[in-house]
Amino acid sequence: MSSSAKSPPPGIGMSRRGFLKSMSVSAVATTLTTTVATGAATLATATRTAAHDDAPPQLIQGLTPLTLTVNGNDHTVLAEPRWTLLHVLRECLGITSPKPGCERGECGSCTVLVDGVARYACLMLALEAQGKSIETVEGLMHGEALGPVQQAFLEEDALQCGYCTPGQIMAAEALLRHQPDPTLEEIRVGMSGNLCRCGAYRHILTAVAAAAIKKKS
Amino acid sequence: MFEDFAYARPESVAQAAQLLQDETAHALAGGSDLLGCLRERIFPVKTIVSLSSLKELRGIARTAEGGLSLGALTTLAEVAGSTEVQTLYPGLAQAAAEVASPQLRNQGTLGGNLCQKTRCWYYRGDFDCLRKGGASCLAVHGENHLHCIFGGDACYMVHPSDTAPMLQALQATVWVAGPAGDRSLPLEQLFMPPAQDPTRETTLQPGELVTHIHLPPPMAGQQTSYRKVRARRSWDFALAGVALAVIIEDEIVTSCRMVLSGAAPFPWQATQAEALLTGAALTRERVRAAASAAMQGAEPLTHNAYKIELFKGIIQEELARLVRE
Ligand SMILES: Cc1cc2nc3c(=O)[nH]c(=O)nc-3n(C[C@@H](O)[C@@H](O)[C@H](O)COP(=O)(O)OP(=O)(O)OC[C@H]3O[C@@H](n4cnc5c(N)ncnc54)[C@H](O)[C@@H]3O)c2cc1C
Ligand code: FES
Ligand code: FES
């Protein structure tokens, strides 16, 4: 369930698939306007009270409007406090590259970037992501072309079933932004939060090293 | 999906303290431990009190005395990556870097690391163990490979934190805010021994939260290190770990603090080993004797006696490294 208040315009930074998805999402949105109204009241009160230091902050319960910035686009959805960022990305926004694996912070398949650093979307409440910049594999595309890390994974055959791949790619992306010239040991540490049940590790490490070179050219 | 809860994001520590007075309200820092507990439905959570707006609890600053003040919301990645921490207390940077995975260090905070719940599989699993209000600790006659060899009493958990032993070796002070105002306590007093109350992990009172951790300025010549052994090379909790803060002058140990992880339900200070090392030269015999002294009085359970030899090994290796450096 979601509403895409500011539907991002198709074009630069958005693939055709992403555009089609956001269209179907805003179609759902129109059916939701009545529920949005009640939720909006809750958040409005919450922010107003929060401004006064001594008054206890308003408790948010049930569906509440929430604006998330994903790959540079703002999306407003209705979310419950108990929904994780992973849940909202996939089930409300149709952004399905972050994958649910363990949902306990153990496997890394849900890895996204939050304000430029890699985090597990399964262990973050969606409400905590408000006001932060969220990036997923969808945001690494250059129009219809793959970004350098994606391209390196493709060329190095760094996957078998591919389920862990979006998480691996985001972990690699974060690593290379902070360490553009990683040693093999640094790659190992940087990628240690991502498991691959198919055991494609050797090719994954090669792909990250290849992506480091690609990113510079 | 988690059970339903209400969410509040207080704008001040006072507001947070007020909300946390309710037993079913829980502070949310990075969420890397709390959300796992929510998923397993370990304890009832009616309200989540997000600390994310409390900017004053974030970051690292120099204290007037020349030590460091670490905000409770400082992430483990920030602690590990801080040049001040690396320069003044390299062992703490090491300990923070040994926690979990890169993603978890980006979200996990220092305050959350100290206040996290045990990873005991009975506690985390669908078992009615003593810590959750059941009749007894199921580890005693069960699968206790990862449980404690010291300090067990009624409950035999190990404390999961990697930073706590190092902070205790560095004589850290914990600052706490609550409904009755601020107070400070030595780090070792933050942890609740099961002998006193096996259902609580910390001595925090209802409504209290950790705001800062203060470190005294490093003593001249102080060497610090944290060594952790785990079952596999990527992320895992400590099977055994040793935090050291040692001063060696003219080959004589003039000061020594040794605190173990993976040993007890709280960071375990190896006082007998410390006493044996202080005032002595680190000869091979002395190092071996200190490692044995550290394990004196250990009470292993049915499946974890291996920890005794493991601890002896890493204590000797770490002390030998100090001599070489
Ligand atoms: C797969 C995995 C592997 C891990 N490996 C390790 C490891 O190797 N070593 C290790 O040390 N840890 C490990 N952890 C535990 C990890 O959760 C902590 O290291 C992390 O620091 C917790 O911080 P947080 O901010 O995410 O805590 P949260 O989950 O937000 O909070 C944890 C607990 O502390 C309370 N709390 C949080 N902040 C405060 C505060 N300021 N005052 C009072 N109470 C507070 C919360 O209410 C909650 O009960 C691992 C966790 C996972 C999921
Ligand atoms: S699904 Fe998030 S770490 Fe496994
Ligand atoms: S490619 Fe199948 S899980 Fe990694």
XYZ file of C-alpha atoms and ligand atoms in Angstrom:
603
model
C 0.000 0.000 0.000
C 1.416 3.350 -0.822
C 0.979 6.688 -2.391
C 3.660 8.324 -4.421
C 3.001 11.985 -3.709
C 5.768 13.278 -5.894
C 5.941 10.688 -8.637
C 9.431 11.055 -10.065
C 9.451 12.032 -13.730
C 10.698 9.307 -16.046
C 14.059 9.984 -17.584
C 17.560 10.394 -16.235
C 18.391 8.061 -13.375
C 15.298 5.976 -13.856
C 14.948 2.766 -15.789
C 11.844 1.929 -17.764
C 11.035 -0.818 -15.272
C 11.285 1.671 -12.407
C 9.016 4.091 -14.250
C 6.358 1.449 -14.856
C 6.528 0.478 -11.190
C 6.038 4.013 -9.931
C 3.066 4.367 -12.274
C 1.359 1.306 -10.836
C 2.161 2.536 -7.346
C 0.452 5.884 -7.863
C -2.564 4.048 -9.275
C -2.937 2.297 -5.914
C -2.502 5.625 -4.172
C -5.795 7.073 -5.366
C -7.723 4.380 -3.531
C -6.034 5.315 -0.296
C -6.836 8.957 0.188
C -9.353 8.410 2.974
C -6.933 6.474 5.170
C -4.196 9.026 4.518
C -6.330 11.764 6.030
C -6.506 10.172 9.504
C -2.846 9.264 9.483
C -1.827 12.753 8.424
C -3.542 14.164 11.491
C -1.433 11.932 13.749
C 1.897 13.018 12.307
C 0.940 16.687 12.228
C 0.191 16.580 15.960
C 3.372 14.640 16.559
C 5.622 17.221 14.943
C 3.826 20.108 16.573
C 4.194 18.676 20.081
C 7.800 17.769 19.494
C 8.638 21.429 19.093
C 7.810 22.050 22.773
C 10.581 20.659 24.902
C 8.617 19.952 28.060
C 5.495 18.412 26.544
C 5.790 14.665 26.057
C 6.116 13.741 22.397
C 3.072 12.321 20.649
C 2.969 8.559 20.254
C 2.593 7.418 16.667
C 0.461 4.331 16.271
C -0.984 2.641 13.225
C -0.699 3.892 9.671
C 1.155 7.191 9.388
C 2.258 9.097 6.311
C 5.969 8.809 5.797
C 8.177 10.374 3.138
C 11.232 8.450 2.069
C 13.921 9.647 -0.322
C 14.936 6.656 -2.393
C 17.461 7.009 -5.202
C 16.867 10.745 -5.187
C 13.086 10.585 -5.444
C 10.645 11.395 -2.663
C 7.881 8.869 -2.022
C 5.114 9.363 0.500
C 3.570 6.189 1.816
C 1.410 5.105 4.691
C 3.476 3.025 7.067
C 3.050 1.475 10.487
C 5.764 2.091 13.079
C 6.503 -1.645 13.149
C 7.297 -1.841 9.426
C 10.946 -2.146 8.537
C 12.610 -0.135 5.794
C 12.946 -3.407 3.863
C 9.202 -4.011 4.071
C 8.305 -0.494 2.935
C 10.793 -0.491 0.049
C 9.508 -3.796 -1.288
C 5.849 -3.901 -0.378
C 4.914 -0.200 -0.587
C 7.302 1.186 -3.173
C 7.851 -1.881 -5.311
C 11.607 -1.444 -5.038
C 12.474 -5.120 -4.918
C 16.260 -5.243 -5.247
C 16.775 -5.398 -1.441
C 15.945 -9.022 -0.624
C 14.590 -10.521 2.586
C 16.881 -13.351 3.658
C 17.327 -13.949 7.363
C 15.648 -10.684 8.451
C 17.935 -10.821 11.493
C 21.006 -8.930 10.341
C 22.917 -12.077 9.523
C 22.969 -12.424 5.730
C 23.195 -8.991 4.077
C 20.745 -9.633 1.225
C 18.763 -6.545 2.327
C 21.789 -4.192 2.225
C 20.989 -0.625 1.140
C 22.882 2.644 1.529
C 21.546 5.091 4.093
C 23.224 8.479 3.823
C 26.007 6.807 1.881
C 26.809 3.946 4.267
C 25.742 0.310 3.965
C 23.088 -0.877 6.395
C 20.681 -3.758 6.756
C 17.193 -2.596 5.769
C 15.695 -5.521 7.722
C 16.964 -4.083 11.011
C 15.839 -0.509 10.500
C 12.350 0.835 11.112
C 11.035 2.706 8.087
C 10.161 5.681 10.309
C 13.851 5.956 11.221
C 14.741 6.408 7.553
C 12.726 9.612 7.213
C 14.864 12.510 6.010
C 17.732 10.249 5.024
C 18.971 9.436 1.541
C 18.360 5.791 0.661
C 20.059 4.091 -2.267
C 19.351 0.709 -3.795
C 20.667 -1.117 -6.859
C 17.946 0.606 -8.915
C 19.776 3.885 -8.238
C 23.096 2.625 -9.581
C 21.799 2.472 -13.139
C 23.007 5.044 -15.656
C 19.744 5.329 -17.553
C 19.333 1.917 -19.136
C 23.014 1.024 -18.668
C 24.457 -0.856 -15.693
C 26.667 0.994 -13.225
C 30.335 -0.051 -12.884
C 29.821 -2.389 -9.907
C 26.880 -4.111 -11.589
C 28.853 -4.418 -14.833
C 31.805 -5.957 -12.978
C 29.534 -8.535 -11.303
C 28.143 -9.437 -14.722
C 31.548 -9.721 -16.396
C 33.145 -11.676 -13.560
C 30.229 -14.090 -13.273
C 29.909 -13.158 -9.604
C 26.612 -14.914 -9.019
C 24.815 -18.176 -9.339
C 21.173 -17.877 -8.264
C 21.576 -14.112 -7.861
C 19.518 -13.753 -4.693
C 22.328 -12.240 -2.636
C 23.601 -10.122 -5.543
C 21.803 -6.789 -4.969
C 23.030 -6.816 -1.354
C 26.550 -7.749 -2.444
C 26.538 -4.945 -5.008
C 25.420 -2.339 -2.484
C 28.048 -3.513 0.017
C 30.674 -3.257 -2.731
C 29.407 0.165 -3.784
C 29.702 1.437 -0.178
C 33.145 -0.078 0.223
C 34.478 1.486 -2.993
C 33.088 4.922 -2.188
C 35.068 4.934 1.057
C 38.079 2.959 -0.124
C 38.546 3.443 -3.878
C 41.733 1.327 -3.860
C 41.012 -1.561 -1.490
C 43.481 -4.366 -0.846
C 42.177 -7.926 -1.061
C 42.008 -8.017 2.745
C 40.008 -4.766 2.783
C 37.637 -6.229 0.213
C 37.232 -9.338 2.385
C 36.403 -7.233 5.460
C 34.175 -4.871 3.479
C 32.169 -7.764 2.056
C 32.084 -9.820 5.273
C 28.523 -8.763 6.086
C 27.110 -10.486 2.993
C 26.599 -14.211 2.763
C 26.134 -16.129 -0.480
C 24.421 -19.484 -0.094
C 25.655 -20.491 -3.559
C 29.221 -19.874 -2.476
C 30.156 -17.510 -5.297
C 32.637 -15.766 -2.996
C 35.735 -16.127 -5.134
C 34.073 -14.462 -8.123
C 32.478 -11.824 -5.907
C 35.885 -10.774 -4.550
C 37.281 -10.635 -8.100
C 34.296 -8.572 -9.228
C 34.803 -6.029 -6.439
C 38.456 -5.649 -7.382
C 37.440 -5.251 -11.048
C 34.753 -2.725 -10.080
C 37.370 -0.609 -8.296
C 39.247 -0.259 -11.580
C 36.061 0.349 -13.600
C 34.885 3.068 -11.230
C 38.059 5.032 -11.859
C 37.955 4.863 -15.636
C 6.152 -8.877 11.147
C 6.664 -7.453 14.607
C 3.895 -7.157 17.174
C 2.199 -3.778 17.032
C 3.820 -0.978 19.024
C 3.640 2.779 19.380
C 6.590 4.933 18.335
C 7.835 8.185 19.781
C 10.774 10.319 18.786
C 11.522 12.609 21.747
C 13.395 15.846 21.095
C 15.122 15.919 24.466
C 16.775 13.485 26.859
C 14.254 14.527 29.536
C 11.355 13.528 27.285
C 13.034 10.216 26.483
C 13.554 9.514 30.173
C 9.914 10.277 30.863
C 8.715 7.848 28.188
C 11.145 5.125 29.253
C 9.704 4.954 32.765
C 7.158 2.477 31.458
C 8.575 -1.082 31.690
C 7.259 -1.958 28.229
C 8.894 1.075 26.593
C 12.318 0.409 25.054
C 14.987 2.782 23.788
C 15.832 2.409 20.098
C 19.363 3.368 19.059
C 20.692 1.537 15.985
C 18.087 -1.190 16.397
C 20.490 -3.989 15.480
C 19.775 -5.826 18.724
C 16.309 -4.549 19.640
C 14.726 -5.370 16.272
C 16.106 -8.901 16.507
C 14.464 -9.211 19.940
C 11.191 -7.871 18.509
C 11.289 -10.458 15.748
C 11.767 -13.293 18.239
C 9.144 -11.756 20.577
C 11.420 -12.188 23.559
C 9.808 -9.547 25.744
C 6.690 -7.428 25.369
C 7.305 -4.050 23.717
C 4.444 -1.558 23.770
C 6.417 1.582 22.957
C 9.595 2.220 21.024
C 11.381 5.383 22.093
C 13.615 6.426 19.207
C 16.752 8.241 20.343
C 17.480 9.400 16.783
C 16.686 13.080 17.383
C 19.014 13.368 20.389
C 21.960 14.915 18.564
C 23.732 15.666 21.869
C 24.228 11.899 22.329
C 26.219 11.610 19.113
C 29.912 12.002 18.451
C 33.298 12.030 20.115
C 34.777 14.995 22.012
C 37.866 15.711 24.102
C 37.231 16.146 27.818
C 38.822 18.950 29.840
C 41.135 16.360 31.477
C 42.416 15.203 28.072
C 40.386 12.022 27.770
C 37.479 11.376 25.444
C 33.732 11.602 25.834
C 31.898 9.197 23.547
C 28.201 9.860 22.946
C 26.006 6.797 23.454
C 24.686 7.140 19.891
C 28.140 7.173 18.311
C 28.219 4.250 15.900
C 30.780 1.482 16.234
C 32.115 2.403 12.774
C 32.687 5.949 14.037
C 34.481 4.662 17.149
C 36.645 2.309 15.067
C 37.413 5.006 12.484
C 38.084 7.918 14.842
C 41.696 9.078 14.688
C 41.453 10.276 18.298
C 40.326 6.850 19.503
C 43.002 5.191 17.344
C 45.675 7.442 18.794
C 44.650 7.533 22.464
C 43.094 4.069 22.918
C 44.002 1.841 19.948
C 42.567 -1.189 21.771
C 39.110 0.413 21.750
C 39.271 1.116 18.010
C 40.278 -2.538 17.577
C 37.412 -3.793 19.752
C 34.820 -1.702 17.886
C 36.209 -2.940 14.551
C 35.806 -6.543 15.743
C 32.069 -6.164 16.326
C 29.768 -7.927 13.860
C 29.850 -6.869 10.177
C 30.472 -3.531 8.388
C 26.719 -2.914 8.035
C 26.090 -3.598 11.729
C 28.975 -1.335 12.763
C 27.409 1.424 10.658
C 24.124 1.129 12.516
C 25.057 -0.282 15.917
C 25.861 2.308 18.571
C 28.200 2.226 21.539
C 25.315 2.659 24.017
C 23.396 -0.161 22.348
C 26.493 -2.323 22.404
C 26.701 -1.992 26.199
C 22.963 -2.469 26.776
C 22.344 -5.346 24.330
C 20.728 -8.606 25.446
C 22.549 -11.905 25.603
C 22.777 -14.083 22.487
C 22.132 -17.276 24.504
C 20.147 -19.491 22.139
C 17.663 -20.441 24.828
C 16.986 -16.789 25.562
C 16.703 -15.912 21.855
C 14.799 -19.071 21.006
C 11.342 -20.265 21.895
C 12.278 -21.384 25.414
C 10.938 -20.341 28.760
C 14.304 -19.685 30.390
C 15.008 -18.065 33.742
C 15.960 -14.740 32.176
C 12.549 -14.592 30.529
C 10.746 -15.424 33.757
C 10.903 -19.226 33.479
C 11.980 -21.687 36.188
C 15.650 -22.247 35.364
C 18.571 -21.607 33.038
C 18.267 -24.263 30.340
C 21.940 -23.982 29.415
C 23.048 -25.719 32.618
C 21.987 -29.156 31.378
C 21.731 -28.236 27.717
C 23.836 -26.952 24.837
C 26.252 -24.755 26.746
C 29.248 -24.585 24.386
C 29.112 -20.795 24.246
C 28.145 -20.094 27.844
C 30.099 -18.737 30.801
C 32.938 -20.227 32.800
C 32.959 -17.461 35.427
C 30.317 -15.474 37.269
C 27.417 -17.789 36.455
C 24.738 -17.989 39.092
C 21.206 -19.065 38.228
C 21.820 -17.850 34.634
C 24.938 -18.812 32.666
C 24.874 -16.369 29.749
C 27.957 -14.602 28.438
C 27.886 -10.882 27.859
C 28.038 -10.384 24.084
C 29.760 -6.992 23.944
C 33.247 -6.590 22.485
C 33.608 -2.964 23.526
C 32.633 -3.435 27.185
C 35.777 -5.372 28.264
C 38.028 -2.796 26.602
C 36.121 0.116 28.130
C 36.408 -1.538 31.536
C 40.154 -2.044 31.067
C 40.338 1.686 30.280
C 38.405 2.535 33.480
C 35.544 4.161 31.632
C 32.762 6.019 33.404
C 29.169 5.758 32.194
C 26.931 8.826 32.289
C 23.271 8.115 32.708
C 20.251 10.432 32.506
C 16.952 9.645 34.147
C 13.829 11.081 35.698
C 15.851 12.015 38.791
C 18.593 13.745 36.787
C 22.072 12.695 35.721
C 24.450 10.344 37.486
C 27.698 8.613 36.629
C 29.007 5.184 37.526
C 32.111 3.106 36.803
C 31.421 0.994 33.712
C 31.606 -2.295 35.665
C 28.620 -1.203 37.729
C 26.435 -0.919 34.617
C 26.134 -4.704 34.311
C 23.734 -6.684 36.477
C 25.293 -9.884 37.824
C 22.786 -12.768 37.565
C 23.405 -13.501 41.247
C 21.663 -10.197 41.949
C 18.949 -10.313 39.277
C 18.986 -12.886 36.466
C 16.206 -11.121 34.537
C 18.013 -7.843 33.884
C 21.197 -7.113 31.944
C 21.926 -3.646 33.296
C 21.533 -1.799 36.561
C 19.718 1.066 34.792
C 16.563 2.120 36.626
C 13.229 2.598 34.830
C 13.478 5.768 32.742
C 17.265 5.838 32.692
C 19.358 5.880 29.529
C 23.068 5.969 28.853
C 24.108 9.341 27.442
C 27.930 9.266 27.341
C 30.943 7.141 28.102
C 33.923 9.023 29.501
C 37.481 7.782 29.217
C 40.230 9.139 31.460
C 43.307 10.459 29.622
C 45.622 7.583 28.733
C 48.420 7.089 31.229
C 51.955 7.720 29.969
C 53.255 4.672 28.141
C 49.920 2.844 28.249
C 49.521 0.072 25.668
C 46.059 -1.193 24.864
C 44.836 -4.106 22.799
C 41.790 -6.297 22.228
C 42.059 -9.832 20.931
C 38.979 -11.796 19.950
C 38.604 -15.428 18.944
C 35.492 -16.502 17.094
C 34.330 -19.656 15.376
C 34.659 -18.201 11.875
C 36.424 -15.368 10.184
C 33.452 -13.261 9.043
C 31.168 -11.849 11.737
C 30.629 -13.742 14.969
C 30.494 -13.166 18.705
C 33.547 -13.804 20.864
C 34.193 -17.348 22.039
C 36.987 -15.804 24.064
C 38.487 -12.337 24.105
C 40.986 -10.354 26.133
C 41.242 -6.592 26.570
C 44.524 -5.267 27.950
C 45.659 -1.876 29.221
C 49.259 -2.244 30.342
C 52.192 0.000 31.155
C 55.682 -1.429 30.903
C 58.631 0.646 32.170
C 62.159 -0.662 31.879
C 60.761 -4.132 31.174
C 58.699 -4.108 34.382
C 54.906 -4.032 34.286
C 53.887 -1.039 36.399
C 50.174 -1.210 35.709
C 47.939 -3.895 34.240
C 44.234 -4.269 33.577
C 42.969 -7.442 31.938
C 39.284 -7.897 31.149
C 37.839 -10.922 29.348
C 34.929 -11.262 26.930
C 33.141 -14.548 26.310
C 33.902 -15.583 29.882
C 31.098 -14.355 32.143
C 27.655 -12.717 32.186
C 29.506 -9.396 32.420
C 33.024 -8.290 31.411
C 35.278 -10.452 33.577
C 38.224 -8.747 35.216
C 41.116 -11.177 35.669
C 42.296 -9.637 38.948
C 44.544 -12.556 39.939
C 46.443 -12.298 36.676
C 46.689 -8.521 37.029
C 48.189 -8.902 40.504
C 50.701 -11.463 39.310
C 51.859 -9.274 36.436
C 52.058 -5.929 38.227
C 55.631 -5.244 39.372
C 57.041 -8.166 37.422
C 58.982 -8.584 34.202
C 57.124 -10.347 31.388
C 59.263 -13.459 31.304
C 57.965 -16.584 29.632
C 57.295 -18.203 33.025
C 55.505 -15.136 34.359
C 53.312 -14.892 31.282
C 52.377 -18.564 31.568
C 51.655 -18.194 35.287
C 49.491 -15.133 34.617
C 47.441 -17.017 32.019
C 46.856 -19.818 34.530
C 45.993 -17.316 37.241
C 43.423 -15.716 34.936
C 41.663 -19.078 34.676
C 41.902 -19.944 38.377
C 38.470 -20.682 39.787
C 36.858 -21.216 36.390
C 33.728 -23.357 36.582
C 33.118 -24.744 33.111
C 29.780 -26.302 32.211
C 29.484 -29.665 30.430
C 30.541 -28.455 26.950
C 32.703 -25.377 27.390
C 35.867 -26.409 29.230
C 37.698 -25.759 25.928
C 37.411 -22.059 26.763
C 39.960 -22.429 29.581
C 42.736 -23.504 27.220
C 41.593 -20.982 24.621
C 41.826 -18.133 27.138
C 45.220 -19.281 28.374
C 46.456 -19.339 24.787
C 45.279 -15.880 23.788
C 46.381 -14.279 27.069
C 49.899 -15.655 26.566
C 49.978 -14.596 22.936
C 48.785 -11.073 23.699
C 51.244 -10.578 26.553
C 54.080 -11.935 24.399
C 53.109 -9.447 21.693
C 53.386 -6.581 24.187
C 56.942 -7.623 24.996
C 57.872 -7.740 21.320
C 56.428 -4.289 20.571
C 24.341 -10.747 13.258
C 24.808 -9.966 14.441
C 26.116 -10.072 14.877
C 26.568 -9.333 15.962
N 27.872 -9.472 16.366
C 28.306 -8.764 17.445
C 29.661 -8.896 17.889
O 30.462 -9.607 17.311
N 30.051 -8.190 18.975
C 29.200 -7.359 19.638
O 29.620 -6.722 20.599
N 27.920 -7.229 19.246
C 27.459 -7.901 18.164
N 26.153 -7.764 17.750
C 25.218 -6.995 18.557
C 24.914 -5.613 18.022
O 23.520 -5.484 18.014
C 25.532 -4.592 18.924
O 26.913 -4.731 18.765
C 25.153 -3.140 18.657
O 26.159 -2.300 19.139
C 23.874 -2.736 19.328
O 23.695 -1.341 19.154
P 22.351 -0.710 18.599
O 22.534 0.752 18.613
O 21.972 -1.314 17.310
O 21.350 -1.182 19.744
P 19.775 -1.262 19.791
O 19.326 -2.506 19.143
O 19.159 0.008 19.364
O 19.616 -1.405 21.372
C 20.084 -2.553 22.076
C 19.521 -2.530 23.507
O 20.085 -1.474 24.257
C 19.101 -0.539 24.651
N 19.709 0.778 24.444
C 20.212 1.272 23.281
N 20.774 2.468 23.484
C 20.612 2.756 24.809
C 20.985 3.858 25.636
N 21.636 4.913 25.127
N 20.668 3.820 26.946
C 20.015 2.729 27.453
N 19.638 1.666 26.730
C 19.947 1.670 25.414
C 17.884 -0.811 23.806
O 16.687 -0.496 24.458
C 18.025 -2.314 23.556
O 17.509 -3.055 24.625
C 25.683 -8.470 16.644
C 24.358 -8.355 16.213
C 23.909 -9.086 15.119
C 22.488 -8.932 14.675
S 17.660 -9.995 5.473
Fe 18.684 -8.325 6.373
S 20.568 -9.187 6.899
Fe 19.474 -10.941 6.183
S 24.416 -16.185 -5.851
Fe 22.963 -17.469 -4.866
S 23.038 -16.693 -2.851
Fe 24.694 -15.702 -3.755
